[in-house]
CSV table of C-alpha atoms and ligand atoms in Angstrom, one decimal:
chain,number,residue,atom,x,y,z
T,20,UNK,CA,-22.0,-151.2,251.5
T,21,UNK,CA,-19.9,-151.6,248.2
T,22,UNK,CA,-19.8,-149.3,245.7
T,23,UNK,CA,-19.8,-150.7,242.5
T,24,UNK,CA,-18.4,-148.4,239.7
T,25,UNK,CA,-19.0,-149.1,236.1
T,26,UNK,CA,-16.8,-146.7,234.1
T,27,UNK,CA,-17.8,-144.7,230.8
T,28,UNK,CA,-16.7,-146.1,227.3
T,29,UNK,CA,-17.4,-142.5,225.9
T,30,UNK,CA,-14.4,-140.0,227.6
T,31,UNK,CA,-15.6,-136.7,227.2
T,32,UNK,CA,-13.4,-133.7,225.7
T,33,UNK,CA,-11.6,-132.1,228.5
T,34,UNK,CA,-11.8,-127.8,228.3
T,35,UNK,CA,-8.4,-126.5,228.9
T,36,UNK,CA,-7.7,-125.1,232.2
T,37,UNK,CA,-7.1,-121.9,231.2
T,38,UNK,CA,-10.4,-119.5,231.2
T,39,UNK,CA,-12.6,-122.0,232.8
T,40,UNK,CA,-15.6,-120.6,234.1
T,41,UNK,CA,-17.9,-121.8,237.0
T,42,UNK,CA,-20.5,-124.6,236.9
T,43,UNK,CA,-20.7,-125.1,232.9
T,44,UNK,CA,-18.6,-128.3,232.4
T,45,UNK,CA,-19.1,-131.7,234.3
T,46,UNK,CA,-16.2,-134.8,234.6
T,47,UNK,CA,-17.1,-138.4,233.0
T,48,UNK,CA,-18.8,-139.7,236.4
T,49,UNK,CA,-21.2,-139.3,239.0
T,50,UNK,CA,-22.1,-141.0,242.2
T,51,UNK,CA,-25.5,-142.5,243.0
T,52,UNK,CA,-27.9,-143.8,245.3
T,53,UNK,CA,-31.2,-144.5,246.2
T,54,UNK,CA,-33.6,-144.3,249.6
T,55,UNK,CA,-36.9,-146.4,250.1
T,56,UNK,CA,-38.7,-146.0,252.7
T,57,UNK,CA,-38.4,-149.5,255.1
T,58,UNK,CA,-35.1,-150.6,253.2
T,59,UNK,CA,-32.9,-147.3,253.6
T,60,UNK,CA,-30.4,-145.8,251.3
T,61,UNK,CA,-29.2,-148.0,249.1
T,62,UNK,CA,-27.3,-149.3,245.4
T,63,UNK,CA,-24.1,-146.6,246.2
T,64,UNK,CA,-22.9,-146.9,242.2
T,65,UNK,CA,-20.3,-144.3,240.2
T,66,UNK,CA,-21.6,-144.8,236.8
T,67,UNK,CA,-21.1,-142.6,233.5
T,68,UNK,CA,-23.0,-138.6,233.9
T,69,UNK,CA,-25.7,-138.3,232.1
T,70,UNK,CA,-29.6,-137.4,231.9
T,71,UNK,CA,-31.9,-138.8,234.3
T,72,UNK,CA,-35.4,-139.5,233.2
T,73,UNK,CA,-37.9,-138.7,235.6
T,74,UNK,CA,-41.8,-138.7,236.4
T,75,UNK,CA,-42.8,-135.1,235.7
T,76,UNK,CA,-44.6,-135.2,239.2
T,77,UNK,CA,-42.0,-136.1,241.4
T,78,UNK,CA,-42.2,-133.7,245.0
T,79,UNK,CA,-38.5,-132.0,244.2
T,80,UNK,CA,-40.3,-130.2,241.3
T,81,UNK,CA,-43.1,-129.1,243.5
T,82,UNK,CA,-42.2,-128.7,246.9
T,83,UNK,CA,-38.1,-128.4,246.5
T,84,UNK,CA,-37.4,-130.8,249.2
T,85,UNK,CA,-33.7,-131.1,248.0
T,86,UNK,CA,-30.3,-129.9,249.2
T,87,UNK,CA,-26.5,-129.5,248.7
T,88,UNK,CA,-23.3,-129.1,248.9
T,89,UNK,CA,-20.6,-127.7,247.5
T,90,UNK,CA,-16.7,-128.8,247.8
T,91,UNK,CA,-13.3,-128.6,245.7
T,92,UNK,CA,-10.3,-130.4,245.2
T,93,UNK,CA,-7.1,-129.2,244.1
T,94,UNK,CA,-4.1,-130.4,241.9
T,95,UNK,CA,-0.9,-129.9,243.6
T,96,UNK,CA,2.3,-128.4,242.1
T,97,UNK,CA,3.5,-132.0,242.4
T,98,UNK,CA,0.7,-133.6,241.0
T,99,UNK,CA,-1.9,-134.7,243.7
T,100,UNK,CA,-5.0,-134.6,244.3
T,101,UNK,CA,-6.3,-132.9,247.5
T,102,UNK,CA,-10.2,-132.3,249.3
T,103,UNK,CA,-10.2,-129.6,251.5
T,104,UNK,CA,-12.3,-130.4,255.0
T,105,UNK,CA,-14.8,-132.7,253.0
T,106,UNK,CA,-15.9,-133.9,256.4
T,107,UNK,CA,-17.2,-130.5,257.4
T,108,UNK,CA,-19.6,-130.9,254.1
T,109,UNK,CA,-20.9,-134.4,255.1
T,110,UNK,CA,-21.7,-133.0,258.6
T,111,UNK,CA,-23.5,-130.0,257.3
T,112,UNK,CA,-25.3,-131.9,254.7
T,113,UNK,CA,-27.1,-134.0,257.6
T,114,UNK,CA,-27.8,-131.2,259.0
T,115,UNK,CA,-29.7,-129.6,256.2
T,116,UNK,CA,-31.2,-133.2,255.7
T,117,UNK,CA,-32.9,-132.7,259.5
T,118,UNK,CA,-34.6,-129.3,258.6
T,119,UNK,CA,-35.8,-130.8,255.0
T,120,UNK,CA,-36.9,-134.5,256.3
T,121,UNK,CA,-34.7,-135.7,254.2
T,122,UNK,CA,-33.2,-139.3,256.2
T,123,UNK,CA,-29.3,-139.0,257.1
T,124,UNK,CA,-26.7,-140.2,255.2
T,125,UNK,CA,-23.9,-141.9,256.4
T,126,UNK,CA,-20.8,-139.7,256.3
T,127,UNK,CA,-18.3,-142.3,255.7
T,128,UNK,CA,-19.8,-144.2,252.5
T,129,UNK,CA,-20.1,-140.4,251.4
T,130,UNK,CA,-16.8,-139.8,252.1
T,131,UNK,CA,-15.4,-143.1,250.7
T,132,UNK,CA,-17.9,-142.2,247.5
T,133,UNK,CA,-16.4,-138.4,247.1
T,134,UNK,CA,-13.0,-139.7,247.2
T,135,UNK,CA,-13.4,-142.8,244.6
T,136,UNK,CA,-15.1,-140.1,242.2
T,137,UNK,CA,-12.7,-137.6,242.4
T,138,UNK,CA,-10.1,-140.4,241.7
T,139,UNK,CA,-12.0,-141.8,239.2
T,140,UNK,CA,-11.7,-138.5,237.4
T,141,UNK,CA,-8.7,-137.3,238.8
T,142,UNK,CA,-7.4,-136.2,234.8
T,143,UNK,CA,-10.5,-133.6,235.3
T,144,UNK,CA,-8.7,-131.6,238.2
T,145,UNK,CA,-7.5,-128.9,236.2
T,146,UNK,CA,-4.2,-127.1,236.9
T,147,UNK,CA,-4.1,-123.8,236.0
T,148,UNK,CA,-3.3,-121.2,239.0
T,149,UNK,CA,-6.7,-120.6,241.0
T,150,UNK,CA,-8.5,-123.4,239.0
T,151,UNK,CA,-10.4,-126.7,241.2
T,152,UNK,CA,-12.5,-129.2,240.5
T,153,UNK,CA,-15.9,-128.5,242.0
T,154,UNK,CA,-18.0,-131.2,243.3
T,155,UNK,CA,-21.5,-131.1,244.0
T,156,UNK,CA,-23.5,-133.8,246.2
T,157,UNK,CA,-27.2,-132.8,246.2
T,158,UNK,CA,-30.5,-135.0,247.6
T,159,UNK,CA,-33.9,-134.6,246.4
T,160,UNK,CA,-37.6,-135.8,246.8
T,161,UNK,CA,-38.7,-138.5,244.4
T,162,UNK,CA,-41.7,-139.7,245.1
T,163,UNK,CA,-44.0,-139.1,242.4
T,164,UNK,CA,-46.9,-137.7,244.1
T,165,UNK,CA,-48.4,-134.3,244.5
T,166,UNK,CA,-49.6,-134.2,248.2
T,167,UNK,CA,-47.6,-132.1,250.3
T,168,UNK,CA,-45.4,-134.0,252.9
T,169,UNK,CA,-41.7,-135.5,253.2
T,170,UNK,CA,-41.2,-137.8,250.0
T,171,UNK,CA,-40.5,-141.9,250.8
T,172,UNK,CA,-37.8,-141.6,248.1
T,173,UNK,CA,-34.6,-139.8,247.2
T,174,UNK,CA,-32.0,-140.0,245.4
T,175,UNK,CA,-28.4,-138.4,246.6
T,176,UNK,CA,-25.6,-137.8,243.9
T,177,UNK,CA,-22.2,-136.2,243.6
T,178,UNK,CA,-21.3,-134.7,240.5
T,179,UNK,CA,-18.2,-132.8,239.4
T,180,UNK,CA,-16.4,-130.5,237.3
T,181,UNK,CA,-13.4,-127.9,236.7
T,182,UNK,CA,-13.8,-124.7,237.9
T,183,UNK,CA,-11.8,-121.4,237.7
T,184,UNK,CA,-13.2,-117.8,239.6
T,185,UNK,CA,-17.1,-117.8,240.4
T,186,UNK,CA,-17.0,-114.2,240.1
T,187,UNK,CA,-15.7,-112.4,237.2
T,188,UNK,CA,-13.8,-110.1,239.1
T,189,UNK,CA,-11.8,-113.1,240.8
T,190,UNK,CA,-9.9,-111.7,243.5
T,191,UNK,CA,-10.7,-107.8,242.4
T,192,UNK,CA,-12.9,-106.0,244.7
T,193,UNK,CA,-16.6,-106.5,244.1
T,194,UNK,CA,-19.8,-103.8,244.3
T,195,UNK,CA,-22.4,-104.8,246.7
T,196,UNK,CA,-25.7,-103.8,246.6
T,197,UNK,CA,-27.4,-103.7,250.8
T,198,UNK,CA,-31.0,-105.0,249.8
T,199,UNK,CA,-33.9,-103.2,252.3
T,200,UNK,CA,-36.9,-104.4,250.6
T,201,UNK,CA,-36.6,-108.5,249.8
T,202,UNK,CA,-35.6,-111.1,252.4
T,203,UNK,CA,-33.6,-113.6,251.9
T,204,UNK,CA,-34.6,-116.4,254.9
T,205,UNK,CA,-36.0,-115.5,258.4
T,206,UNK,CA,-35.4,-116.9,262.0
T,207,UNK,CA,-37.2,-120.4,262.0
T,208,UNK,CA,-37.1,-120.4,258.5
T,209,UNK,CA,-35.0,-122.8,256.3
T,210,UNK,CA,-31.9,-120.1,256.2
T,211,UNK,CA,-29.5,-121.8,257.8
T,212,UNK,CA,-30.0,-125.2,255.5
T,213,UNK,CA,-28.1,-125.2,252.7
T,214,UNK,CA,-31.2,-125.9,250.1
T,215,UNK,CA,-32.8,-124.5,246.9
T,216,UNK,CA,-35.4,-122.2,248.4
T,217,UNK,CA,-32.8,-120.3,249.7
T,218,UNK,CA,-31.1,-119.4,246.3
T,219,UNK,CA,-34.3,-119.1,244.3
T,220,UNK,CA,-35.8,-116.5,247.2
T,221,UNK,CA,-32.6,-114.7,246.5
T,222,UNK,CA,-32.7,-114.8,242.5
T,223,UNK,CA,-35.0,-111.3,242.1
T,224,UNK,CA,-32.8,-109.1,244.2
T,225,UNK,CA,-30.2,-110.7,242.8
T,226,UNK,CA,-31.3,-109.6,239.5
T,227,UNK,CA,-32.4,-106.1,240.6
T,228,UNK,CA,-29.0,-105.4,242.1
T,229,UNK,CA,-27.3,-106.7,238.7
T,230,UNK,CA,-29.4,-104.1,236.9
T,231,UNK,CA,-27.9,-101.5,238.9
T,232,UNK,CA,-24.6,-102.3,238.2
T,233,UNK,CA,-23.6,-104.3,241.6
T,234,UNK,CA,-22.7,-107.8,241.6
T,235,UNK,CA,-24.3,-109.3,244.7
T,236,UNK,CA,-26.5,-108.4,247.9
T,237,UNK,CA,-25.6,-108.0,251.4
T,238,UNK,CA,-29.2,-109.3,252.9
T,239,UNK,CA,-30.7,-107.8,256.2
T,240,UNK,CA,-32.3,-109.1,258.9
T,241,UNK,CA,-35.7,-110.7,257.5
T,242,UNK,CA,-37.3,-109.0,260.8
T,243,UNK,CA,-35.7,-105.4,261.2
T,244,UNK,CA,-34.0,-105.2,257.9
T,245,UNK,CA,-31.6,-103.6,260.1
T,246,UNK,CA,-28.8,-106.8,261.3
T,247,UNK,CA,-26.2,-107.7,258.7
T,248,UNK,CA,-26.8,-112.0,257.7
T,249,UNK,CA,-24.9,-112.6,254.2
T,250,UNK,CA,-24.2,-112.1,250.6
T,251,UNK,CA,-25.5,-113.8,247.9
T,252,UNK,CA,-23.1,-116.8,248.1
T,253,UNK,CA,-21.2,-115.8,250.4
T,254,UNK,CA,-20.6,-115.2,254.4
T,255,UNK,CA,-19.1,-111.6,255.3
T,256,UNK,CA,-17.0,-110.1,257.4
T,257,UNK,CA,-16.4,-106.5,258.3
T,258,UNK,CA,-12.8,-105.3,260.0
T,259,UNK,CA,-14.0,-102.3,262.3
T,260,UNK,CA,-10.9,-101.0,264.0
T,261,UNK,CA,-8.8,-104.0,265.2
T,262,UNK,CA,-12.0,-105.8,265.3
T,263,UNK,CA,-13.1,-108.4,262.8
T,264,UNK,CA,-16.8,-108.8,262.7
T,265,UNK,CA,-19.3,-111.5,261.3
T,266,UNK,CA,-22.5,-111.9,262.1
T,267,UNK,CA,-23.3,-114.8,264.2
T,268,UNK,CA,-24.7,-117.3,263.1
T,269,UNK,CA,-28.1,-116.8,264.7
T,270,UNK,CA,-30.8,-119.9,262.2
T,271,UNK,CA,-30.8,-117.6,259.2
T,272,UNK,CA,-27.3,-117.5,258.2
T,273,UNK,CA,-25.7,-120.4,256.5
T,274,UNK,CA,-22.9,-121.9,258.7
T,275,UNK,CA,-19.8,-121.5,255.9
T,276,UNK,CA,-16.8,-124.2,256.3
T,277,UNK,CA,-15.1,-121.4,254.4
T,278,UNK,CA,-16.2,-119.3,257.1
T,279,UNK,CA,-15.3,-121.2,259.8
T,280,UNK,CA,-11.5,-122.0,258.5
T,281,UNK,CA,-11.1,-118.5,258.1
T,282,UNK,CA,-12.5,-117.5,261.8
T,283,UNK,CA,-10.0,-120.3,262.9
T,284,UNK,CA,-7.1,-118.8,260.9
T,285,UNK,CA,-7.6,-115.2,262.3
T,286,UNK,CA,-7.7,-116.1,265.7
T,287,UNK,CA,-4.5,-118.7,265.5
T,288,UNK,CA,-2.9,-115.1,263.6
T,289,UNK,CA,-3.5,-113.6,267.4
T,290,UNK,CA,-6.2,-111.5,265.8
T,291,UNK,CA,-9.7,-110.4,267.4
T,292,UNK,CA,-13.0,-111.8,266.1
T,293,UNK,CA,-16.2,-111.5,266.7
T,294,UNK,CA,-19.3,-113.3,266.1
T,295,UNK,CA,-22.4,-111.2,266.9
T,296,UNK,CA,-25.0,-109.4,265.6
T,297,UNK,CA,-23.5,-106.2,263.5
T,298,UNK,CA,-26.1,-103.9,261.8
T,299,UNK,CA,-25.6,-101.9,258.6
T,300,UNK,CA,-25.6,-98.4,260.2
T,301,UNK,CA,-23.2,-99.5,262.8
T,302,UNK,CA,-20.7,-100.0,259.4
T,303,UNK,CA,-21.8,-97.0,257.7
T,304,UNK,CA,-20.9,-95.2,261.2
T,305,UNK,CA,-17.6,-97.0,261.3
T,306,UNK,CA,-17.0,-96.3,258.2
T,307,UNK,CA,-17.6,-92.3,258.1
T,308,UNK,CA,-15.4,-92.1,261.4
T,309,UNK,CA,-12.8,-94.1,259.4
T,310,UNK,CA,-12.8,-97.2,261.4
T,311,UNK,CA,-13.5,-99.4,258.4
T,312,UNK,CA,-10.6,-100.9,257.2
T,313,UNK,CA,-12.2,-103.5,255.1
T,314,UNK,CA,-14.4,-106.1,254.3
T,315,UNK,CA,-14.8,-109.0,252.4
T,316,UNK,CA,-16.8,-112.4,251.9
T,317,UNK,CA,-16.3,-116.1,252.2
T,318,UNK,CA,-17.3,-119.2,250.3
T,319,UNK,CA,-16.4,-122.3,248.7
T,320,UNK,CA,-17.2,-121.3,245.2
T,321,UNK,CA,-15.7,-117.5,245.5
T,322,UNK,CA,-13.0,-118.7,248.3
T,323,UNK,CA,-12.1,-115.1,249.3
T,324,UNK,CA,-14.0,-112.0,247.7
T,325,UNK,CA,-13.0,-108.1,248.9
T,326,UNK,CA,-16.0,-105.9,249.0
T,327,UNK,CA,-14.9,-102.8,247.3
T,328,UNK,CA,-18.4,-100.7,247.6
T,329,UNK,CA,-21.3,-100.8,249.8
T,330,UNK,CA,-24.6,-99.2,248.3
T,331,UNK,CA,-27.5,-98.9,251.3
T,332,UNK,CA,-30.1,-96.7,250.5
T,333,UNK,CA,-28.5,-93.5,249.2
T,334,UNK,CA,-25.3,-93.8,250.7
T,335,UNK,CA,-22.0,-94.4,248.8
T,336,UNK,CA,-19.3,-96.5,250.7
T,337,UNK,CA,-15.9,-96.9,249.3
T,338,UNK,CA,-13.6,-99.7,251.3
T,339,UNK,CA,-10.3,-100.1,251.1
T,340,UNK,CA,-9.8,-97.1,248.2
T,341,UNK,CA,-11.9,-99.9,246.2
T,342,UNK,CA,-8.8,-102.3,246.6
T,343,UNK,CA,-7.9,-105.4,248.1
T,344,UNK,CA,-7.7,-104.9,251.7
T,345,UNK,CA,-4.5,-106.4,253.2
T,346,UNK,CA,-6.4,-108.8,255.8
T,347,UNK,CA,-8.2,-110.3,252.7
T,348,UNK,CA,-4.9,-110.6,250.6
T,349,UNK,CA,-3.2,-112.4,253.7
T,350,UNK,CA,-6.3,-114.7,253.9
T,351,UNK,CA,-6.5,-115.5,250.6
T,352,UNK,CA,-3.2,-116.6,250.2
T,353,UNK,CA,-2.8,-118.6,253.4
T,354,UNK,CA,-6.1,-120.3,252.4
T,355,UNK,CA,-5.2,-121.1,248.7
T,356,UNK,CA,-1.5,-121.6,250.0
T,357,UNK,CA,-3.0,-124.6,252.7
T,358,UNK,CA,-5.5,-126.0,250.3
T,359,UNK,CA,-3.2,-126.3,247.0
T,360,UNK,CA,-0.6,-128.0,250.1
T,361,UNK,CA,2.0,-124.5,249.5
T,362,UNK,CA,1.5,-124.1,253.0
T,363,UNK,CA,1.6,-126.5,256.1
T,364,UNK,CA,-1.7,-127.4,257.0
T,365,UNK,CA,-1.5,-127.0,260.7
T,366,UNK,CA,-4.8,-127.9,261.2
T,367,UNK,CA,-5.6,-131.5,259.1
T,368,UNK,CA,-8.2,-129.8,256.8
T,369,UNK,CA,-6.6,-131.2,253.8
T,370,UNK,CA,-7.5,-134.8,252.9
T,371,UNK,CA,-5.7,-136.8,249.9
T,372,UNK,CA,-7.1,-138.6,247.1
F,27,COI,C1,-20.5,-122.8,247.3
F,27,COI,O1,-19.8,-121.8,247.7
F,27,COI,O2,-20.1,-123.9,247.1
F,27,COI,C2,-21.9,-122.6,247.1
F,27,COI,O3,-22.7,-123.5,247.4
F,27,COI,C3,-22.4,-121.4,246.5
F,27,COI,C4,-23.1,-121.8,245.2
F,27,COI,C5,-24.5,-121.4,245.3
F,27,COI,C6,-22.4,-121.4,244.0
């Protein structure tokens, strides 16, 4: 299929690089297309963003069959352009589309259409240190009809914009709040999918945890309330002794590409990891005999992110003397150093534009 591209004759104001924030400001273009039932997806375009008008009864609004992704590309000291493992997005993204009914899309028009958009609006990658240009591909329900079952219609897009820290604290240590009373998915649930139930299940501890004074929470086990799954955005890993721990990915957990590149870099360091269940006592144990050296999460949006406090129930838990932990440091900087191409990229996650 050909993606036709009709390019805007209105350029918007690009923000400066410096101070940009996360998810406020979106690039010229977007990519588009359309399922029907009986004729498949269809009409891949890059046209002008904008405002899409809709019938106020169509199923996403209802019944939030939708679902994304989220990705970044980098500007280079020498000036390219760079997607890190975009692939690993486009597989996940048919995966989520199995557990939400959505129909499959096929990976390499996506692929072809994330890389012409990015190109298209290549200016918009900004370059200040730590800086990306976010891109977002989403799919949602547009039949407009208020029965409840899979929708006949969808629409995917991409769209993008620059990006600096998703956290304020950036690569400074952030306070996370262990939440014992809301659940964020369960086994058999929709956890594992990377889809907006998910994130607005998660918005009232969120809020409540905020409130306190911490910036995320580290979710439980929607059974027990006793296994470690994730934080808010994140994936998370704990480094008990010379073990590093993160819980396995078991249906609830999102399966992280950041996640996965970083399990693949600590193991190619010669380092021990382990994917299994972890609960929260066995870290507040580990960490009253000492054992905890650190932890930290893992994401797209907030790349690398120390965890400088724990709060569960009444207990306190400084890590790392509320510093950076070294393991995240080293992390952090071989993952920014392969994506921004500082580093050799030993194992072909970087893709040009
Ligand atoms: C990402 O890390 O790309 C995410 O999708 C998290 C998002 C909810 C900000």
């Amino acid at each position: 299929m050909e993606i036709k591209i009709e390019l805007t004759k209105n350029p918007k104001e690009k923000p400066s690089s410096e101070n940009l924030g996360f998810g406020q400001v979106f690039s010229d273009h977007m990519f588009m297309m359309e399922y029907t039932e009986g004729k498949g997806w269809h009409d891949p375009r890059i046209i002008p963003y904008g405002p899409i008008a809709y019938d106020p009864s169509i199923m996403v609004v209802h019944y939030g069959q939708t679902i994304f992704e989220g990705l970044k590309a980098y500007r280079t000291k020498d000036n390219r352009v760079v997607m890190f493992r975009p692939d690993e997005n486009m597989k996940r993204l048919n995966q989520s589309c199995d557990r939400l009914c959505i129909p499959r899309i096929d990976e390499e028009l996506a692929l072809e259409a994330l890389k012409k958009l990015v190109d298209i609006d290549r200016n918009w990658v900004p370059d200040a240190p730590g800086t990306s240009l976010y891109i977002r591909p989403f799919i949602y329900a547009t039949d407009p009809y208020l029965g409840v079952r899979p929708s006949s219609t969808y629409h995917f897009l991409i769209i993008t914009g620059p990006v600096g820290a998703y956290y304020k604290e950036g690569l400074n240590p952030v306070k996370i709040y262990v939440e014992s009373n809301y659940v964020r998915a369960v086994a058999g649930g929709i956890g594992a999918a990377k889809t907006a139930g998910n994130y607005a299940a998660s918005l009232k501890a969120q809020q409540e945890a905020i409130e306190l004074g911490y910036t995320q929470v580290l979710w439980l086990d929607g059974v027990e309330r006793k296994y470690v799954e994730e934080v808010g955005t994140m994936n998370v890993f704990f480094v008990i002794g010379d073990e590093i721990v993160t819980p396995e990915l078991n249906g609830s957990i999102l399966p992280g590409i950041t996640r996965k590149s970083c399990i693949e870099l600590l193991r190619s360091w010669g380092l021990k990891v382990s994917e299994r269940k972890i609960s929260i006592q066995e870290i507040c144990d580990a960490n009253e005999k000492g054992l905890l050296k650190e932890a930290f999460g893992t994401g797209t949006a907030a790349v690398i992110s120390p965890i400088g406090e724990l709060f569960w129930k009444d207990q306190r838990m400084t890590l790392s003397g509320g510093r950076i932990g070294e393991l995240s440091q080293r992390l952090y900087d071989e993952l920014t150093g392969i994506q921004y191409c500082e580093k050799p990229d030993p194992f072909g996650w970087i893709f040009p534009v």
